[in-house]
Coordinates of C-alpha atoms and ligand atoms in Angstrom, one line a residue:
M141 CA -20.4 10.8 -27.2
L142 CA -19.2 8.6 -24.6
K143 CA -20.9 8.2 -21.5
I144 CA -19.2 7.9 -18.1
G145 CA -20.9 6.3 -15.2
I146 CA -19.4 6.7 -11.4
C147 CA -20.2 4.6 -8.6
G148 CA -19.5 5.9 -5.4
Y149 CA -19.5 9.9 -4.8
G150 CA -17.0 10.1 -1.8
T151 CA -13.7 11.6 -1.4
V152 CA -12.2 10.2 -4.6
G153 CA -15.4 10.5 -6.4
Q154 CA -16.0 14.2 -6.1
S155 CA -12.4 15.2 -6.6
F156 CA -12.7 13.0 -10.0
V157 CA -15.7 15.1 -11.0
E158 CA -14.0 18.3 -10.0
H159 CA -10.8 17.6 -11.6
L160 CA -12.9 16.7 -14.9
R161 CA -14.8 20.0 -14.6
V162 CA -11.5 22.2 -13.9
H163 CA -9.6 20.5 -16.9
D164 CA -12.3 20.0 -19.1
D165 CA -10.5 21.6 -22.2
K166 CA -7.2 19.9 -21.6
I167 CA -8.6 16.3 -21.2
Q168 CA -11.1 16.9 -24.1
S169 CA -8.2 17.8 -26.2
S170 CA -6.4 14.4 -25.5
V171 CA -9.0 12.0 -26.0
S172 CA -10.1 10.7 -29.3
E173 CA -13.9 11.1 -28.7
E174 CA -16.1 13.5 -26.7
F175 CA -17.4 12.4 -23.3
E176 CA -19.7 13.4 -20.5
I177 CA -20.5 12.1 -17.0
A178 CA -24.0 10.7 -17.5
L179 CA -24.9 8.9 -14.3
I180 CA -23.6 8.9 -10.5
A181 CA -24.5 6.0 -8.4
D182 CA -24.1 6.5 -4.3
R183 CA -26.3 5.3 -1.6
S184 CA -26.2 8.8 0.0
I185 CA -26.3 10.9 -2.7
D186 CA -29.3 12.9 -1.3
K187 CA -26.8 14.2 1.5
K188 CA -24.2 15.1 -1.1
E189 CA -23.8 18.2 -3.4
Y190 CA -23.5 17.5 -7.1
N191 CA -24.3 19.1 -10.4
K192 CA -28.2 18.8 -10.8
D193 CA -27.5 18.2 -14.7
I194 CA -26.3 14.9 -14.0
A195 CA -28.7 11.9 -13.4
V196 CA -28.3 10.0 -10.3
T197 CA -29.3 6.7 -8.5
K198 CA -28.7 5.1 -5.2
D199 CA -28.3 1.6 -6.8
V200 CA -24.9 1.0 -8.1
M201 CA -26.3 -2.1 -10.0
E202 CA -28.3 0.1 -12.3
M203 CA -25.7 1.5 -14.2
T204 CA -24.1 -2.0 -15.1
S205 CA -26.9 -2.9 -17.5
D206 CA -27.7 0.6 -18.5
S207 CA -26.9 0.2 -22.3
N208 CA -26.1 4.2 -22.7
I209 CA -23.0 4.0 -20.3
N210 CA -19.9 3.1 -22.2
I211 CA -17.4 3.4 -19.1
I212 CA -17.9 2.6 -15.4
V213 CA -15.7 4.4 -13.0
E214 CA -15.8 2.1 -9.4
L215 CA -15.0 4.4 -6.3
I216 CA -17.1 2.7 -3.7
G217 CA -14.5 0.6 -1.9
G218 CA -15.1 -2.9 -0.2
I219 CA -14.8 -5.9 -2.2
D220 CA -18.2 -7.8 -2.6
I221 CA -20.6 -5.0 -4.3
P222 CA -17.7 -3.9 -6.3
Y223 CA -16.8 -7.2 -7.4
K224 CA -20.4 -7.4 -8.7
V225 CA -20.6 -4.2 -10.2
I226 CA -17.3 -4.5 -12.2
T227 CA -17.7 -8.4 -13.4
S228 CA -21.3 -7.4 -14.6
A229 CA -20.2 -4.5 -16.4
I230 CA -17.4 -5.9 -18.1
K231 CA -19.7 -9.0 -19.0
N232 CA -22.0 -6.1 -20.6
K233 CA -19.0 -5.0 -22.6
K234 CA -18.2 -1.6 -20.3
H235 CA -14.9 -0.3 -19.9
V236 CA -14.0 -0.1 -16.3
I237 CA -11.7 2.1 -13.9
T238 CA -11.3 1.4 -10.3
A239 CA -9.1 2.7 -7.4
N240 CA -10.2 -0.3 -5.5
K241 CA -6.7 -2.3 -4.6
A242 CA -8.6 -4.8 -2.2
L243 CA -10.7 -6.2 -4.9
I244 CA -7.5 -6.3 -7.3
A245 CA -5.5 -8.0 -4.9
E246 CA -8.5 -10.5 -4.2
H247 CA -9.9 -11.0 -7.5
G248 CA -7.7 -9.0 -10.0
D249 CA -6.5 -12.6 -11.6
E250 CA -10.2 -13.3 -12.7
I251 CA -11.3 -9.8 -13.5
F252 CA -8.0 -9.3 -16.0
K253 CA -8.9 -12.4 -17.8
L254 CA -12.7 -11.3 -18.0
A255 CA -11.4 -7.9 -19.4
K256 CA -9.4 -9.4 -22.1
E257 CA -12.2 -12.0 -22.9
H258 CA -14.5 -9.3 -23.5
N259 CA -11.9 -7.0 -25.1
V260 CA -12.6 -4.1 -22.7
Y261 CA -10.4 -1.7 -21.1
F262 CA -9.8 -2.2 -17.5
G263 CA -7.7 0.4 -15.3
F264 CA -6.5 0.5 -11.9
E265 CA -3.6 3.0 -11.6
A266 CA -5.2 4.6 -8.7
S267 CA -5.0 1.5 -6.8
V268 CA -1.5 1.7 -5.8
A269 CA 0.4 4.7 -4.4
G270 CA -2.2 7.5 -5.2
A271 CA -0.9 9.9 -7.7
I272 CA 2.4 7.9 -8.7
P273 CA 2.0 6.2 -12.2
I274 CA 3.4 3.0 -10.9
I275 CA 1.1 0.4 -12.6
Q276 CA 2.0 2.2 -16.1
T277 CA 5.8 2.5 -15.2
L278 CA 6.1 -1.2 -14.4
T279 CA 4.0 -2.6 -17.2
N280 CA 5.3 -0.2 -19.8
S281 CA 8.4 1.6 -19.2
M282 CA 10.2 -1.0 -17.0
S283 CA 8.5 -4.1 -18.8
N284 CA 11.5 -4.9 -21.0
E285 CA 13.9 -6.3 -18.2
N286 CA 13.7 -8.3 -15.1
I287 CA 12.6 -6.3 -11.9
L288 CA 14.8 -7.5 -8.8
S289 CA 12.9 -5.9 -6.1
I290 CA 10.4 -3.1 -5.0
T291 CA 10.8 -1.3 -1.7
G292 CA 8.2 1.1 -1.0
I293 CA 6.3 3.0 1.2
I294 CA 2.7 2.4 0.0
N295 CA 0.5 3.7 2.9
G296 CA 0.0 7.3 3.1
T297 CA -2.1 7.0 6.4
C298 CA 0.9 5.0 8.0
N299 CA 3.2 7.1 6.8
Y300 CA 1.3 10.4 7.8
I301 CA 0.6 9.1 11.5
L302 CA 4.3 7.8 11.7
D303 CA 5.6 11.1 10.7
Q304 CA 3.2 13.4 13.0
M305 CA 4.4 11.1 15.9
S306 CA 7.7 11.6 15.1
S307 CA 8.1 15.2 14.0
H308 CA 5.1 16.9 16.0
G309 CA 4.9 14.8 18.9
L310 CA 1.2 13.5 17.9
E311 CA -0.5 10.7 19.8
F312 CA -1.0 7.6 17.4
N313 CA -5.2 8.3 17.7
D314 CA -4.9 12.1 17.0
A315 CA -2.7 11.5 13.9
L316 CA -5.1 8.9 12.7
D317 CA -8.0 11.2 13.2
E318 CA -6.3 13.9 11.2
A319 CA -5.5 11.1 8.4
K320 CA -9.1 10.6 8.4
E321 CA -10.2 14.1 7.9
L322 CA -7.9 14.9 5.2
G323 CA -9.3 11.9 3.5
Y324 CA -6.1 9.7 3.2
A325 CA -7.8 6.8 5.5
E326 CA -9.7 3.7 4.1
A327 CA -13.7 3.9 4.9
D328 CA -12.5 1.3 7.5
P329 CA -9.1 2.6 8.7
T330 CA -8.2 -0.8 10.2
F331 CA -6.8 -1.6 6.8
D332 CA -4.6 1.0 6.9
I333 CA -3.1 0.5 10.2
N334 CA -3.0 -3.1 10.3
G335 CA -1.1 -3.2 7.1
M336 CA -4.0 -4.8 5.0
D337 CA -4.0 -1.9 2.3
A338 CA -0.3 -2.0 1.7
A339 CA -0.4 -5.9 1.6
H340 CA -3.4 -5.3 -1.1
K341 CA -0.7 -3.1 -3.0
I342 CA 2.5 -5.2 -2.7
S343 CA 0.3 -8.2 -3.8
I344 CA -0.6 -6.1 -7.0
L345 CA 2.9 -5.2 -7.8
A346 CA 4.4 -8.3 -7.2
S347 CA 1.6 -10.1 -9.3
L348 CA 2.3 -7.6 -12.4
V349 CA 6.0 -7.6 -12.3
Y350 CA 6.6 -11.5 -11.7
K351 CA 3.5 -12.6 -13.7
I352 CA 2.2 -14.6 -10.7
K353 CA -1.2 -14.7 -9.3
S354 CA -2.0 -12.1 -6.5
P355 CA 0.4 -13.5 -3.5
L356 CA -1.9 -11.8 -1.0
K357 CA -2.7 -15.0 1.0
N358 CA 1.1 -15.7 1.3
T359 CA 1.9 -12.1 2.0
Y360 CA 3.4 -11.4 5.5
I361 CA 1.4 -8.7 7.1
E362 CA 2.1 -6.3 10.2
G363 CA 0.8 -3.0 10.7
I364 CA 1.8 -0.2 12.9
E365 CA -0.6 -0.5 15.9
N366 CA 2.6 -1.7 18.1
I367 CA 4.9 1.4 17.4
T368 CA 4.9 3.6 20.1
T369 CA 6.1 7.0 20.6
M370 CA 9.1 5.6 22.6
D371 CA 10.3 3.2 19.8
I372 CA 10.2 6.4 17.4
E373 CA 12.6 8.3 19.8
Y374 CA 14.9 5.4 20.5
A375 CA 15.2 4.5 16.8
K376 CA 16.0 8.4 16.4
E377 CA 18.8 8.2 18.8
L378 CA 20.4 5.4 16.9
G379 CA 20.2 7.4 13.7
Y380 CA 17.1 5.6 12.3
S381 CA 13.3 6.5 11.6
I382 CA 10.5 4.1 11.6
K383 CA 8.4 3.7 8.4
H384 CA 6.0 1.2 7.2
V385 CA 6.8 -0.6 4.0
G386 CA 5.9 -3.2 1.4
I387 CA 8.9 -5.3 -0.1
T388 CA 8.8 -7.8 -2.8
N389 CA 11.6 -9.3 -4.5
K390 CA 12.9 -12.4 -6.4
K391 CA 15.8 -14.5 -5.6
N392 CA 16.1 -17.6 -7.8
D393 CA 12.7 -19.3 -7.7
S394 CA 11.6 -17.6 -4.6
I395 CA 9.6 -14.4 -4.1
Q396 CA 9.3 -12.4 -1.1
C397 CA 6.2 -10.5 -0.6
R398 CA 5.9 -8.5 2.8
V399 CA 4.7 -5.7 4.5
H400 CA 5.7 -4.6 8.0
P401 CA 7.3 -1.6 9.9
V402 CA 11.2 -1.2 9.7
L403 CA 14.0 1.2 10.9
I404 CA 15.3 3.0 8.0
H405 CA 18.8 4.6 8.5
K406 CA 18.5 8.6 8.1
D407 CA 21.0 8.4 5.2
N408 CA 18.7 6.4 3.3
I409 CA 16.5 8.3 0.8
L410 CA 13.0 6.5 2.0
S411 CA 13.6 8.0 5.6
Q412 CA 13.0 11.6 4.1
V413 CA 9.7 10.5 2.7
L414 CA 7.3 12.2 5.0
G415 CA 3.5 13.1 5.6
V416 CA 1.3 11.3 3.1
M417 CA 4.0 11.1 0.6
N418 CA 4.7 7.6 -0.7
A419 CA 7.9 6.4 -2.6
L420 CA 9.2 3.4 -4.3
L421 CA 12.7 2.0 -5.0
I422 CA 12.7 -0.2 -8.1
T423 CA 15.6 -2.2 -8.9
G424 CA 15.9 -3.5 -12.4
D425 CA 18.8 -6.1 -13.8
K426 CA 19.5 -3.0 -16.3
F427 CA 18.3 0.2 -15.3
G428 CA 19.7 -0.1 -11.8
T429 CA 17.5 1.5 -8.9
S430 CA 14.9 4.3 -9.8
M431 CA 12.5 6.2 -7.2
L432 CA 9.3 7.1 -7.7
Y433 CA 7.9 9.6 -5.3
G434 CA 4.7 11.4 -4.9
N435 CA 1.4 12.0 -3.1
G436 CA 0.2 8.5 -1.9
A437 CA -3.3 9.3 -0.9
G438 CA -6.2 12.1 -0.8
G439 CA -9.0 12.8 -3.2
D440 CA -7.0 15.1 -5.5
A441 CA -4.1 12.9 -6.0
T442 CA -6.0 9.9 -6.5
A443 CA -8.6 11.3 -8.8
S444 CA -5.6 12.4 -11.1
A445 CA -4.8 8.7 -11.5
V446 CA -8.3 7.9 -12.3
V447 CA -8.4 10.9 -14.9
T448 CA -5.3 9.2 -16.6
N449 CA -7.1 6.0 -16.9
L450 CA -10.4 7.5 -18.4
V451 CA -8.2 9.2 -21.1
E452 CA -6.8 5.7 -21.8
A453 CA -9.9 4.1 -21.5
I454 CA -11.9 6.5 -24.1
N455 CA -8.9 5.9 -26.4
F456 CA -8.7 2.4 -26.1
S457 CA -12.5 2.2 -27.0
S458 CA -11.9 3.9 -30.4
G459 CA -9.0 1.4 -30.9
K460 CA -6.2 4.2 -30.7
D461 CA -4.4 2.9 -27.4
L462 CA -3.6 -0.8 -27.0
R463 CA -1.3 -0.4 -24.0
N464 CA -4.0 -1.9 -21.8
K465 CA -3.8 -5.1 -23.3
N466 CA -0.1 -5.6 -22.4
I467 CA -1.0 -5.8 -18.7
F468 CA -3.2 -8.8 -19.0
K469 CA -1.4 -10.7 -21.7
S470 CA 0.9 -12.7 -19.3
S471 CA -0.9 -12.2 -16.0
G472 CA -0.5 -15.1 -13.6
E473 CA 1.5 -17.2 -16.1
N474 CA 4.5 -17.9 -13.8
S475 CA 4.5 -19.8 -10.5
F476 CA 7.0 -19.3 -7.6
N477 CA 7.5 -20.1 -4.0
I478 CA 7.0 -17.1 -1.7
S479 CA 9.5 -17.1 1.1
K480 CA 8.3 -17.4 4.7
N481 CA 8.7 -14.6 7.1
E482 CA 10.9 -16.4 9.1
D483 CA 13.4 -17.5 6.6
I484 CA 14.0 -13.8 5.7
A485 CA 17.2 -12.4 7.4
S486 CA 17.5 -8.8 8.2
P487 CA 19.0 -6.8 11.3
F488 CA 16.6 -6.2 14.1
Y489 CA 15.8 -3.7 16.3
L490 CA 14.9 -5.0 19.9
R491 CA 13.2 -3.0 22.7
I492 CA 13.3 -5.0 26.1
Y493 CA 12.2 -4.0 29.6
A494 CA 14.3 -5.3 32.3
H495 CA 15.0 -4.7 36.1
D496 CA 17.6 -2.2 36.9
I497 CA 19.9 -5.1 38.3
S498 CA 23.6 -5.6 37.4
G499 CA 24.2 -8.6 35.1
V500 CA 20.9 -8.1 33.4
M501 CA 22.7 -6.9 30.2
A502 CA 25.2 -9.9 30.3
E503 CA 22.3 -12.5 30.5
I504 CA 20.6 -10.8 27.4
T505 CA 23.8 -10.7 25.4
N506 CA 24.5 -14.4 26.5
V507 CA 21.2 -15.4 25.0
L508 CA 21.9 -13.5 21.7
A509 CA 25.4 -14.9 21.7
N510 CA 24.0 -18.5 22.0
E511 CA 21.7 -17.9 18.8
D512 CA 24.7 -16.5 16.8
I513 CA 23.3 -13.1 17.0
S514 CA 25.6 -10.1 17.6
I515 CA 24.8 -6.6 18.7
E516 CA 25.5 -3.5 16.4
A517 CA 24.1 -0.8 18.6
V518 CA 22.8 -0.5 22.0
T519 CA 21.5 2.0 24.2
Q520 CA 20.0 2.0 27.9
H521 CA 17.8 4.3 29.4
E522 CA 16.7 5.8 32.9
P523 CA 14.1 3.6 34.6
I524 CA 10.7 4.3 33.3
D525 CA 8.9 3.8 36.4
L526 CA 8.8 3.1 40.1
D527 CA 9.6 -0.7 39.5
S528 CA 12.8 0.4 38.2
L529 CA 12.0 -1.1 34.8
I530 CA 14.7 0.0 32.3
P531 CA 14.3 0.1 28.4
I532 CA 17.3 -1.4 26.8
V533 CA 17.2 -1.0 23.1
M534 CA 19.6 -2.8 20.7
I535 CA 20.0 -3.6 16.8
T536 CA 21.4 -6.8 15.9
N537 CA 23.3 -7.9 12.9
S538 CA 21.5 -9.4 10.1
V539 CA 19.7 -12.9 11.2
N540 CA 16.9 -14.9 10.1
G541 CA 13.4 -14.7 11.5
I542 CA 13.8 -18.1 13.4
S543 CA 16.8 -17.2 15.1
I544 CA 15.5 -13.9 16.4
S545 CA 12.0 -15.4 17.4
N546 CA 14.1 -18.2 19.5
A547 CA 16.1 -15.4 21.1
I548 CA 13.2 -13.4 21.9
K549 CA 11.6 -16.4 23.6
K550 CA 14.7 -17.1 25.7
I551 CA 14.9 -13.2 26.8
E552 CA 11.2 -13.0 27.6
S553 CA 11.9 -16.0 30.0
L554 CA 14.6 -14.4 31.9
A555 CA 14.1 -13.6 35.6
H556 CA 14.8 -10.0 35.3
V557 CA 13.0 -9.3 32.0
E558 CA 9.2 -8.1 31.8
G559 CA 6.8 -8.4 29.3
K560 CA 7.2 -8.9 25.8
V561 CA 10.2 -7.9 23.7
H562 CA 9.1 -5.7 20.8
A563 CA 11.2 -6.4 17.4
I564 CA 10.9 -4.3 14.3
R565 CA 13.0 -5.2 11.1
V566 CA 15.9 -2.9 10.0
L567 CA 15.8 -2.4 6.3
K568 CA 19.0 -3.9 4.8
T569 CA 21.3 -1.9 2.7
D570 CA 20.2 -4.3 -0.8
E571 CA 16.6 -3.4 0.2
R572 CA 17.2 0.5 -0.3
Ligands
LIG103 P1 -15.4 7.2 0.5 O1 -16.0 6.3 1.5 O2 -14.9 8.5 0.6 O3 -16.5 7.0 -0.7 C1 -17.0 5.9 -1.2 C2 -18.4 6.5 -1.6 O4 -19.4 5.4 -2.1 C3 -19.4 7.1 -0.4 O5 -19.9 8.1 -0.9 C4 -20.5 5.9 -0.1 O6 -21.3 6.4 0.5 C5 -20.6 5.4 -1.3 N1 -20.9 3.9 -1.2 C6 -20.5 2.9 -0.3 N2 -21.0 1.7 -0.5 C7 -22.0 1.9 -1.2 C8 -22.7 1.1 -2.1 N3 -23.2 0.0 -1.5 N4 -23.7 1.5 -2.8 C9 -24.0 2.8 -3.1 N5 -22.9 3.9 -2.7 C10 -21.9 3.3 -1.8 O7 -14.1 6.4 -0.1 P2 -13.0 7.1 -1.1 O8 -13.5 7.9 -2.1 O9 -11.8 7.4 0.0 O10 -12.2 5.6 -1.6 C11 -13.1 5.2 -2.8 C12 -11.9 4.1 -3.2 O11 -11.0 4.6 -3.5 C13 -12.0 2.8 -2.6 O12 -11.7 1.5 -3.2 C14 -10.4 3.2 -1.9 O13 -9.9 2.2 -1.3 C15 -9.6 3.9 -3.2 N6 -8.7 4.8 -2.8 C16 -8.9 5.8 -1.9 C17 -7.6 6.7 -1.7 C18 -8.0 8.0 -0.9 O14 -7.0 8.6 -0.9 N7 -9.2 8.1 -0.5 C19 -6.6 6.3 -2.6 C20 -6.5 5.3 -3.2 C21 -7.6 4.5 -3.6 P3 -21.4 6.8 2.1 O15 -21.0 8.4 2.2 O16 -22.8 6.7 2.5 O17 -20.5 5.9 2.7
LIG104 N1 -5.8 4.6 2.5 C1 -4.9 4.6 1.5 C2 -3.6 5.2 2.3 C3 -5.3 5.5 0.3 O1 -3.6 5.9 3.2 O2 -2.4 4.9 1.6 C4 -4.5 5.4 -0.9 O3 -4.6 4.2 -1.5

């Protein structure tokens, strides 16, 4: 009988235990050996409801050296303590499963090596895109050809907030509160809204498909903090919705890895990804483009991916499933340049506040023309306040980040322009 230890009995931990209870027969019939939950470690376990037949502790390190425990499921979150739990568990020859993207993006390279060295299973399916089996798909089904690009909506909280603002007119903070209540947001939701969580996820995917060390430190990261209801409405008028995406692609010897908001045209399938849903468009040199779509966050969705790993871990432990080894075989063996954000070209959405004075539009378009930037669409609104500031919204042709930054600086210095110009990239056709 294999013994399972669970570290962290919060949103995902509780859903995981419930999933095992509800689907016990089904799961026991897909594994090579019987198993049971033997220990739960959680610092505030006394405040939580749990099955009193299961032993509990507040000390997560306790189970890493417990010789009875065969498989540890880490669902605490954060980096330092999970790092200690996981490395110590692996060194003690325990199989490990985690949903912790921050840890994998920071220390995955080292942990993969350690797992290989100690011949233990290490599963992290739940770390990217919740219930979507993206890690399995990339490392097994799609591992026999070149992945050219991945573009995805990979943070459920951001997508939920943007959708609630767009479809239901909710304020940013109210939508965030809902995402917290529904169990979508991280314990520290700053990581969701500032793009860090999505950066962790795209770095994991880039490192897997391009066999490079985690590119987190070179990933361009922008969140959704500056997206206003006004931007969402203007984008709608022009036929676009605003989404937060992660993009990685390889061109020659350079890899792009970035997360930021984008305008997505309403005809693009990604613009239909609503609420907490995630979606990834993956392009390979032979299969073309495939899309994976599903629940990106939440206890049940995430626990479902953890259960998938548990079945693999049990079968791995009895030598029946060696797929897991494929993931780590070539991890980190390649090295590439990571493109700088300013070198990447795309159309841009610009929102400019200007005084309602004749000639101001001509001044702005002159600046753009001098930077060789043309305007694809433009809309001008009624004054928004007594100072007669008018919002001018435009979409440019495809230009690189340096040209747009230069143009923005010059526009901001124009006498009749007020405040900062707000720029958002527009998703290009070859990124769909
Ligand atoms: P929660 O905060 O709901 O759960 C974490 C649990 O671990 C809490 O019960 C917490 O106790 C406990 N805990 C935290 N630190 C310690 C510690 N040092 N010692 C003992 N117990 C501790 O988080 P989630 O369940 O939402 O997330 C868990 C992991 O899953 C994270 O890595 C997250 O990024 C990942 N994940 C979450 C998803 C989601 O939709 N929620 C989706 C995909 C991945 P306390 O109650 O006192 O804080
Ligand atoms: N906070 C994360 C999100 C959880 O909202 O996407 C899933 O990884």
